[in-house]
XYZ file of C-alpha atoms in Angstrom:
567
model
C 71.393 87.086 125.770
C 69.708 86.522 129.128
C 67.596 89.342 130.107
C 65.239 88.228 132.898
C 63.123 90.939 134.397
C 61.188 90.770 137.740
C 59.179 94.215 138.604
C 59.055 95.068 142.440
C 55.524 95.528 143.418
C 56.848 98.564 144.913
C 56.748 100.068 141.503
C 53.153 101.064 142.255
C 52.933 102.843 145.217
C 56.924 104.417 144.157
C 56.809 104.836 140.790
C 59.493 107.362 141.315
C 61.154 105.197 143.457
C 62.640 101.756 143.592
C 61.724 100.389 139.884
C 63.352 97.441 140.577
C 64.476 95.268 137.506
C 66.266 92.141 138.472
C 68.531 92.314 135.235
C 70.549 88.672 134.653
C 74.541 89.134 135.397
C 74.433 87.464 131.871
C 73.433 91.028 130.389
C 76.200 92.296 131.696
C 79.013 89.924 129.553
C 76.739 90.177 126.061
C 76.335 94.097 126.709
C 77.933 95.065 123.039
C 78.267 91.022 122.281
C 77.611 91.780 117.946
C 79.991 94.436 118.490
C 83.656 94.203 116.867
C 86.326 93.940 119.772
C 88.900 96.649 118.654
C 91.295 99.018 119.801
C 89.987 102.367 118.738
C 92.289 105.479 118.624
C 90.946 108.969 118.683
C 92.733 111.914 117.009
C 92.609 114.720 118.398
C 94.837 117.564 116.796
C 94.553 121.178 118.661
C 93.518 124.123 116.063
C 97.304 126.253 116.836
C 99.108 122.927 116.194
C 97.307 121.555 113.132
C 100.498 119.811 110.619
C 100.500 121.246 107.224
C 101.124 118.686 104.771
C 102.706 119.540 101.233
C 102.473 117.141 98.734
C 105.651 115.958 98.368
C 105.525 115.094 102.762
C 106.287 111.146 103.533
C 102.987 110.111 105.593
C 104.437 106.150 105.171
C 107.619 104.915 104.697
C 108.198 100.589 103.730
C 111.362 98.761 102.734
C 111.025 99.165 99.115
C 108.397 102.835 98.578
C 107.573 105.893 100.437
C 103.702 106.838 100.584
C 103.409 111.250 100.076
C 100.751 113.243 100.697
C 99.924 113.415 97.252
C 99.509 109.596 96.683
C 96.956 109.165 99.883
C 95.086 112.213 97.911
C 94.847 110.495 94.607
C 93.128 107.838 96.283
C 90.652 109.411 98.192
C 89.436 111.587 95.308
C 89.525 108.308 93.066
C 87.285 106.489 95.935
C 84.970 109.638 96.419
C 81.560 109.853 94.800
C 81.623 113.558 95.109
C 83.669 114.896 92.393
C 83.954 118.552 94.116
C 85.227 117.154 97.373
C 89.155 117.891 98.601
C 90.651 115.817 100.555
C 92.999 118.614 101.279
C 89.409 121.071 102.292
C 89.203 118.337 105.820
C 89.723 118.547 108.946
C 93.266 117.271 109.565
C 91.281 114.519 112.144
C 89.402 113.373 109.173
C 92.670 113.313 107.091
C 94.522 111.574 110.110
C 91.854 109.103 110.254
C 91.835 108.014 106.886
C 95.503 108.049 106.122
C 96.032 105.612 108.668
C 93.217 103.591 107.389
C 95.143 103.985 103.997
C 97.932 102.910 105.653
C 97.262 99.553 107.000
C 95.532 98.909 104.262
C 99.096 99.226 102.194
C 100.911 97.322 104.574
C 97.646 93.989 104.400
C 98.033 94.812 100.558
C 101.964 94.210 100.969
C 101.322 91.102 102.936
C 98.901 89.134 100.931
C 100.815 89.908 98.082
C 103.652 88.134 99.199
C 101.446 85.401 100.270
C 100.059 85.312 96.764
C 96.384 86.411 97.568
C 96.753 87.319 93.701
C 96.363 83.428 92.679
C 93.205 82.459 94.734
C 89.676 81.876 93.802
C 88.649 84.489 96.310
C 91.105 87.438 95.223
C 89.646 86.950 91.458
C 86.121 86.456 92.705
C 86.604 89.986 94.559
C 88.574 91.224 91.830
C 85.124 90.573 89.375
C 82.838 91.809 91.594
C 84.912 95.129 91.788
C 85.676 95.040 87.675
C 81.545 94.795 87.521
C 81.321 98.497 88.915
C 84.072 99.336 86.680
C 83.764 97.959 83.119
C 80.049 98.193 82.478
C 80.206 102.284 82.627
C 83.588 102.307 80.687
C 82.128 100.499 78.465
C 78.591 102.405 78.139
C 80.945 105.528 77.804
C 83.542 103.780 75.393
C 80.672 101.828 73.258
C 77.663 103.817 72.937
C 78.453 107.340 74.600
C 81.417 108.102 72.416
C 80.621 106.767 69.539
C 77.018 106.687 68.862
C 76.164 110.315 67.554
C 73.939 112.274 64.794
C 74.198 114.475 62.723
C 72.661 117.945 62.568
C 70.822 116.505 59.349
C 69.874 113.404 60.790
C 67.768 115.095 63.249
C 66.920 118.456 61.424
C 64.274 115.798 59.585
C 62.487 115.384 63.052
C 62.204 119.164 63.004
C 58.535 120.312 63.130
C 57.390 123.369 60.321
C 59.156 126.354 61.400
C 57.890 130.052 60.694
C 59.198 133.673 61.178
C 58.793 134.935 64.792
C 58.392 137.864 66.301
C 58.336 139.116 69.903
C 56.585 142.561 70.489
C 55.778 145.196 73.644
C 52.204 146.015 74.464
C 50.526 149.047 76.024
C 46.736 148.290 76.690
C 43.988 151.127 77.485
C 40.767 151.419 77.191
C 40.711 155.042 76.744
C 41.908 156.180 73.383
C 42.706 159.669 74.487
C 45.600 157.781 77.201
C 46.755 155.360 74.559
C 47.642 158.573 72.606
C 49.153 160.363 75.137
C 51.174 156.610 76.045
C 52.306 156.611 72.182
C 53.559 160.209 72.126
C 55.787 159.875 75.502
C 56.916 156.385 74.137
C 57.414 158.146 70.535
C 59.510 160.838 72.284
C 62.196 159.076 73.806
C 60.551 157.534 77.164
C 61.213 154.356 78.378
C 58.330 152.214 76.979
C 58.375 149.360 80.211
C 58.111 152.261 82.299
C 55.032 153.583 80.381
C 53.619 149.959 80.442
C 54.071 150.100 84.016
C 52.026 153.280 84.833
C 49.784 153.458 82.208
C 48.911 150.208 80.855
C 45.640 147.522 81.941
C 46.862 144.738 79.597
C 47.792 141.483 81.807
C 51.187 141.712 80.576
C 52.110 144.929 82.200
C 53.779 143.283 85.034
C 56.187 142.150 82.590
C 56.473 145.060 80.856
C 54.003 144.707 78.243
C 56.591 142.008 76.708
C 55.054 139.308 74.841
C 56.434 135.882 73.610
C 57.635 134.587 70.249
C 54.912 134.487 67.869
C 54.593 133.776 64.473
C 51.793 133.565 62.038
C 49.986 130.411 63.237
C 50.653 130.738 67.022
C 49.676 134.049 68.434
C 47.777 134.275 71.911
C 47.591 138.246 71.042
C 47.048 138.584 67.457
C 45.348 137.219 64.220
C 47.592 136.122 61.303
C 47.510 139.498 59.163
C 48.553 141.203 62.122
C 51.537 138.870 63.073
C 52.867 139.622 59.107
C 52.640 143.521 59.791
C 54.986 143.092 62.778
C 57.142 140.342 60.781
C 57.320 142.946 57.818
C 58.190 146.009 59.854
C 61.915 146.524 61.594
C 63.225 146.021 64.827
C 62.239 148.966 66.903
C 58.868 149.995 64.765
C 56.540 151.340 67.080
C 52.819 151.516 66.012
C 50.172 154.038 66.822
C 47.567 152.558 68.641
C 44.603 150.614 66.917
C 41.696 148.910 68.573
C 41.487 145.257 69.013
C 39.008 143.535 71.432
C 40.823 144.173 74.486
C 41.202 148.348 73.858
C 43.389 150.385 72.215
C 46.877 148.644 71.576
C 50.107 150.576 71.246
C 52.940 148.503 69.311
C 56.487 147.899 69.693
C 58.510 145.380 67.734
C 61.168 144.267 70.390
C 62.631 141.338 68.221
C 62.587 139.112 64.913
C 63.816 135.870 63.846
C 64.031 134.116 60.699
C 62.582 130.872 59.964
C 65.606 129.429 59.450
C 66.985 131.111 62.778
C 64.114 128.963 64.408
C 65.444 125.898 62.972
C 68.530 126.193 64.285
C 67.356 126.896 67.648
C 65.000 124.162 67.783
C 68.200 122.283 67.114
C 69.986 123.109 69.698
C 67.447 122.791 72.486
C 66.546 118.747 71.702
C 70.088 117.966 69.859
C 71.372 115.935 73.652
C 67.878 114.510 73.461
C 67.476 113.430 70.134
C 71.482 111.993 70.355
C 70.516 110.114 73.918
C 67.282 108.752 72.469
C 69.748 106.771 69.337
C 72.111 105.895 72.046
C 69.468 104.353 74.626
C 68.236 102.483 71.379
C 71.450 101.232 70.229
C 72.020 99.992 73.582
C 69.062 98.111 74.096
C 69.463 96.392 71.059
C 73.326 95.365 71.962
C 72.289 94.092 75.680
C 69.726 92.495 74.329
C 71.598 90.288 71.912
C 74.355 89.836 74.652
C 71.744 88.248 76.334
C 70.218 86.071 74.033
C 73.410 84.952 73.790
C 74.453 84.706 77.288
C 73.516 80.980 79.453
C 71.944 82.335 82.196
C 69.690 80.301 85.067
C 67.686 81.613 87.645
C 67.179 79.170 90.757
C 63.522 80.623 91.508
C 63.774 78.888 94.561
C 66.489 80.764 95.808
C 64.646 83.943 94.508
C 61.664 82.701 96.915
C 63.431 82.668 99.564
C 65.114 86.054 99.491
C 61.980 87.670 98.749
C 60.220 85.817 102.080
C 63.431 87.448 103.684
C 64.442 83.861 104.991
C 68.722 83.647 105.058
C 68.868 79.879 104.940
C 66.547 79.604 101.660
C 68.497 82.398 99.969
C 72.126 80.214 100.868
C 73.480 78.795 97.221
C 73.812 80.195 93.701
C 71.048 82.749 93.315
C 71.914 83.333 89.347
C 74.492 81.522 87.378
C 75.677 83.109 83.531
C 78.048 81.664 81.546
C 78.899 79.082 84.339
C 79.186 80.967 87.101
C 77.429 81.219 89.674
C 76.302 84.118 91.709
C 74.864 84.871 95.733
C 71.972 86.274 96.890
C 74.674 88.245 98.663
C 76.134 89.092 95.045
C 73.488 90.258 93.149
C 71.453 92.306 96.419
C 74.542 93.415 98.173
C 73.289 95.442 101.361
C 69.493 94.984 100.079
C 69.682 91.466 100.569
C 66.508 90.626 102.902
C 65.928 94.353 102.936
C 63.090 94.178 99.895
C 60.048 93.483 100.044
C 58.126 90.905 97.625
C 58.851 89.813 94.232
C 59.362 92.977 91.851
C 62.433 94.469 93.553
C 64.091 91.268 93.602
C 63.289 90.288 90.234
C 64.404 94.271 88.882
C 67.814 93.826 90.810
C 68.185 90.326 89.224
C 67.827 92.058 85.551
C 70.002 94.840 86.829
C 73.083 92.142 87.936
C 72.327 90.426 84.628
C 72.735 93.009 82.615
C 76.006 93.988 84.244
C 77.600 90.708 84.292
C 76.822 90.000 80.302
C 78.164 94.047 79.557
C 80.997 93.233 81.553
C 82.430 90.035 79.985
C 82.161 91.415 76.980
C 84.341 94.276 77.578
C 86.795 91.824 79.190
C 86.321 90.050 75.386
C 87.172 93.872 73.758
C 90.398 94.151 75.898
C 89.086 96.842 77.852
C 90.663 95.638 81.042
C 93.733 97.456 79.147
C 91.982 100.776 78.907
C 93.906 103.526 80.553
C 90.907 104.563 82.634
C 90.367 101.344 83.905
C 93.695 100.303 84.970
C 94.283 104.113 86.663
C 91.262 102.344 89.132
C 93.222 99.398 89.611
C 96.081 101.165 90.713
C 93.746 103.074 93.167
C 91.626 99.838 94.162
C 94.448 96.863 94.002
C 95.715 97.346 97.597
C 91.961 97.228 99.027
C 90.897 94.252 96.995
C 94.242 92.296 98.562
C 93.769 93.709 101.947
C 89.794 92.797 101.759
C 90.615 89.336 100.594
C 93.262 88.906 103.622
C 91.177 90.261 106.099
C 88.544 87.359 104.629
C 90.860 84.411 104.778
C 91.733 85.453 107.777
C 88.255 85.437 109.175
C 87.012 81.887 107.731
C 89.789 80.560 109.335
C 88.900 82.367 112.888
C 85.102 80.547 111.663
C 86.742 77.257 111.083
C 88.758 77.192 114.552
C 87.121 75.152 117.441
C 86.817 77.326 120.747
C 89.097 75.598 123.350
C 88.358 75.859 126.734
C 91.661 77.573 127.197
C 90.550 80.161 124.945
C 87.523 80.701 126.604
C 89.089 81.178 129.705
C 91.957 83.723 128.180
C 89.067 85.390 126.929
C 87.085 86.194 130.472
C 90.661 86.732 132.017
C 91.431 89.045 128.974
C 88.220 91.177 129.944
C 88.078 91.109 133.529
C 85.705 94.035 133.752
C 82.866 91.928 131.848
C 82.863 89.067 133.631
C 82.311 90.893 137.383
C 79.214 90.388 139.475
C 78.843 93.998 140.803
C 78.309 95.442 144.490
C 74.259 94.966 145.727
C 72.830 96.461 148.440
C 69.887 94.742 150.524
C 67.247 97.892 151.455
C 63.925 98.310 153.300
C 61.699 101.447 153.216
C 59.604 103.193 155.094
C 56.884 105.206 153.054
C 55.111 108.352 154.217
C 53.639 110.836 152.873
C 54.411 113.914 154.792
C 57.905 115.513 156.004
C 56.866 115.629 159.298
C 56.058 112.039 159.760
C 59.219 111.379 157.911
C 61.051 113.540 160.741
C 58.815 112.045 163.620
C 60.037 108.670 162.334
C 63.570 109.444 161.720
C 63.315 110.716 165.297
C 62.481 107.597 167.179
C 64.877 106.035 164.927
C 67.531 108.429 166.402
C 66.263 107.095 169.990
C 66.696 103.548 168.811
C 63.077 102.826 167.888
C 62.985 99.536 165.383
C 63.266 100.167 161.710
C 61.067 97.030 161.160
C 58.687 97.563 163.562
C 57.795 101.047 162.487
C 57.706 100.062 158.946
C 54.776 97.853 159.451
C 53.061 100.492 161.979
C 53.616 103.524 158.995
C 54.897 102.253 155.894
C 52.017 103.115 153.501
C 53.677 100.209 151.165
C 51.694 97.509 152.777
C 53.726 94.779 150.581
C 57.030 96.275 152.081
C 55.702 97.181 155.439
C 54.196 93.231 156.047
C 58.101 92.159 156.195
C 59.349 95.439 158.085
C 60.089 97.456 155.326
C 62.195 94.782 153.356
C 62.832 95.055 149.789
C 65.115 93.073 148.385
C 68.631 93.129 147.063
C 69.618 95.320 143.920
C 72.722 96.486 141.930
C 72.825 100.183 141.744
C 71.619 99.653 137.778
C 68.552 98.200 139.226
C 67.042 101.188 140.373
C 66.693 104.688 139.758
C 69.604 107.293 140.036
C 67.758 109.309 142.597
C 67.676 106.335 144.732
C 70.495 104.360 143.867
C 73.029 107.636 144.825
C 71.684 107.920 148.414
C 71.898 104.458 148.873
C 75.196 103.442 147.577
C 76.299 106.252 149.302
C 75.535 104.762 153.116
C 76.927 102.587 155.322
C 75.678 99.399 156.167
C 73.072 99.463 159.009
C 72.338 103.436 158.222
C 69.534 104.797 156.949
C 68.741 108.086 154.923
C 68.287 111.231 157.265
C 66.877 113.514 155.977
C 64.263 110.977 154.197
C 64.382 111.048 150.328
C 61.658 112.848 148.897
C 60.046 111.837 145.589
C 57.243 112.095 143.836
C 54.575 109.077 143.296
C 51.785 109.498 140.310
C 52.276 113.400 140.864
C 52.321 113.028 144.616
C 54.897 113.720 146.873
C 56.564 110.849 149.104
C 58.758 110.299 151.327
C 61.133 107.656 151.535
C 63.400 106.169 154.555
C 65.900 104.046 153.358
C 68.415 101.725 155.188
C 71.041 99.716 153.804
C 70.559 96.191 155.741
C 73.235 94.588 153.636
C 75.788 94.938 151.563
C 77.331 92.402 148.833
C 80.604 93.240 147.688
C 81.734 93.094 143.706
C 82.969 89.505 143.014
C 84.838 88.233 139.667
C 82.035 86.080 138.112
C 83.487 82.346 138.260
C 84.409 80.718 135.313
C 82.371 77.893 134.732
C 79.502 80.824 135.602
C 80.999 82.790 132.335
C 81.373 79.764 130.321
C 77.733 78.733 130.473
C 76.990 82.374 128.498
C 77.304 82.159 124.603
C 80.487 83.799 124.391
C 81.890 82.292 121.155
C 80.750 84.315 118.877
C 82.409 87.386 120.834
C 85.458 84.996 120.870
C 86.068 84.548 117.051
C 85.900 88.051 116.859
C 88.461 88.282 119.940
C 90.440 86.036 117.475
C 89.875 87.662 114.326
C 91.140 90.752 115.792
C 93.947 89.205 117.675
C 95.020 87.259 114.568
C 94.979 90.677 112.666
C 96.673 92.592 114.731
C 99.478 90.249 115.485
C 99.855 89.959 111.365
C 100.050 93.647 111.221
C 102.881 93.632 113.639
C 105.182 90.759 111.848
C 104.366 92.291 108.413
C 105.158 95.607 109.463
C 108.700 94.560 110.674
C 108.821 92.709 107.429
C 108.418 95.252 105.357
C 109.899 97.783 107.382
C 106.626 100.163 107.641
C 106.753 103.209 109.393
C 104.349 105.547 110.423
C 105.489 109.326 109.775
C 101.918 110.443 111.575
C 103.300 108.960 114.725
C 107.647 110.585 114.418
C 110.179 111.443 112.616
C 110.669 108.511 109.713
């Protein structure tokens, strides 16, 4: 894109003013130029008017099924990755939006169908690279998930010595005669963790004097003979107080379990870990025989290239196993060129390895016949057809030489790009007072020469040498509080009052006359044609080409849009 830029020098002494950037007309044509030409529609559905869908409402009708409600929702909760989300809980924009995207993506589905999309290389290359994301977790889940397991035994002998516990609730005081007089209230009936709370000076008051499990080997409180007096008493024994190195100690024994009890608790807490850690080793010993007995080559040179982030070393096979060969495009996906250095290309190698040799073999075990897997297909079927369409459609836009025809269709198509827009030659006078603004607007008034005062006051001396000229600019080539005043005048006028702006903090003043004026003009062709506008073209095409397909397939197939009327 051409983007030539020429700074006035009158950017100096107005740098609120005229910032003049000469911008090429050029900028104007590629303004957008990577962007898909489309026809975008916008939804907009008032809050007292909303439609109510039930599931059994016809959102698309075709010659030989009707679409409901409840089928577009079974797909968007299949595609979702949030397993809470509703399709019904949106916005009916959002659900407008996407049933029509559901839509054409039925009717593409319908089309390359009947073309037989089904039978080409690229349809079952798609259809792979889609069953990769599918049958390596069905089969992680099918495999090793469901039926690699242990038994309570099996990891009961991982279980370290357990003991009796006991948990107990602690007064601490230093005076004897309060620990008494603690014990009695407690003894009587009061609530003992409100006692702790008032009376007590152990650390643990602020949990209410509550200690944790203990038994007779691991005790932060109390020596072993101690821990068997609480073990051997019952729930609810409370103990007068006795001295122990921190003061006197009042008693409670709040709970007890038996060292079987612990056992089984212990169980319970690591059973998911002990169950994951067999499963995570049963797995790496299955991938890594499917490996060892997978072919698979690395072109390292490839790999250099992607991780120097250059596109035309990282063209070719990046990996092939068991004959075929995969892209740099395959195995990174959006990452591609994205990483940096050798590790994360080499870990998301491994990582497409490993899915590639898990997936073939479930296509070995039959598990493209699993119920799970085929309730995706259902789902994903009509977007793997209507992706490979849209891609055959596209490599042929790719392979199609741009006639000139074409390229003049395309600048007739888009008159609006290809126009030269209205510019305005100014001069200025610059002053920096309002009354010698007004003194000069005044002999202007009186016919006094614009030129002749610009060189006498003009405090832009580059300006003021050649009577105020500037130059000629677009109204994009200068700033809005300049541009409005002087697209705004006549040509020959000037501004009265003078325009007042402000120059490195200081104020200014600016007259400014219009000397000409150059009216919009279409841009000619052989002007347009000399910008690169084929890459906007095969997009023009691609589009056109798609949108003229979805109008002969929809009368085909007799496709209706209930969103839009009464089907």
């Amino acid at each position: 894109m051409v983007n030539e830029k020429k700074r006035s020098a009158v950017g100096k002494s107005l740098a609120a003013g005229l910032a003049v950037v000469a911008i090429g007309v050029a900028c104007l044509v590629c303004t957008g130029c990577d962007t898909q030409v489309a026809e975008t529609q916008k939804e907009q559905v008032a809050a007292t008017d909303e439609p109510k869908w039930q599931d059994d409402s016809v959102i698309f009708r075709f010659n030989d099924e009707n679409v409901t409600f409840a089928d577009i929702k079974a797909i968007y909760e299949h595609r979702t990755l949030k397993p809470d989300e509703r399709f019904s809980d949106f916005p009916k924009s959002e659900q407008l939006r996407f049933m029509k995207q559901i839509g054409m993506e039925l009717l593409l589905a319908k089309e390359a169908s009947s073309r037989g999309i089904e039978e080409t290389a690229d349809y079952r290359r798609n259809y792979y690279m889609w069953s990769l994301d599918k049958l390596f977790p069905l089969w992680i889940t099918r495999e090793i998930a469901e039926k690699i397991t242990m038994t309570d035994e099996e990891i009961l002998q991982y279980a370290p010595l357990a003991l009796p516990e006991v948990k107990v609730r602690i007064l601490v005081n230093n005076d004897p005669d309060k620990a008494q007089q603690a014990y009695e209230r407690i003894k009587s009936g009061e609530d003992m963790s409100k006692v702790i709370t008032e009376d007590s000076e152990g650390l643990s008051k602020a949990v209410g004097g509550l200690s944790g499990w203990m038994n007779e080997q691991q005790s932060a409180y109390f020596p072993s003979p101690v821990i068997r007096k609480y073990l051997d008493a019952e729930v609810g024994t409370l103990f007068p107080p006795a001295y122990q190195d921190v003061g006197f100690l009042v008693v409670r024994v709040e709970g007890k379990r038996s060292a079987e009890e612990v056992r089984q608790l212990w169980l319970s807490q690591v059973r998911n870990e002990y169950v994951l850690k067999r499963q995570q080793e049963v797995y790496k010993e299955r991938l890594r025989k499917l490996r060892d007995e997978a072919d698979i080559v690395v072109h390292e040179g490839v790999v250099a290239g992607v991780v120097e982030q250059n596109q035309a070393a990282a063209s070719g096979a990046l990996v092939e196993i068991n004959g075929r060969e995969f892209t740099a495009s395959d195995v990174m996906g959006d990452s591609l060129f994205g990483q940096h250095g050798a590790g994360p290309v080499d870990g998301r190698i491994d990582t497409f390895v490993t899915k590639v040799v898990i997936t073939d073999r479930a296509k070995e075990m039959g598990f493209e016949e699993d119920a799970e897997f085929q309730q995706a297909l259902k789902y994903d079927r009509t977007q793997l057809l209507s992706d490979t369409l849209k891609q055959a459609i596209s490599r042929e836009a790719e392979k199609e030489e741009i006639t000139d025809e074409q390229i003049e269709a395309f600048i007739n198509g888009f008159p609006e790009e290809f126009t030269i827009p209205e510019k305005r030659a100014v001069s200025v006078i610059d002053v920096r007072s309002s009354d010698k603004a007004e003194e000069i607007t005044a002999k202007l008034a009186e016919g006094g020469s614009f030129e002749q005062l610009a060189i006498e006051f003009s405090k832009h001396t580059d300006s003021a040498k050649n009577g105020g000229a500037l130059g000629t600019y677009a109204a994009d080539q200068m700033p809005p509080e300049l541009s409005g005043p002087i697209f705004s005048l006549e040509e020959g006028s000037y501004t009265d009052p003078a325009v007042a702006v402000y120059s490195e903090g200081v104020p200014v003043w600016l007259i400014l006359r219009v000397d000409a004026v150059e009216k919009a003009s279409p841009m000619s062709v052989d002007r347009a044609k000399s910008l690169n506008l084929k890459p906007r073209i095969r997009t023009w095409l691609r589009t056109k080409s798609l949108a003229d397909l979805v109008k002969t397939a929809g009368e085909r197939f007799g496709y209706k849009n209930c969103l839009e009327g009464p089907c």
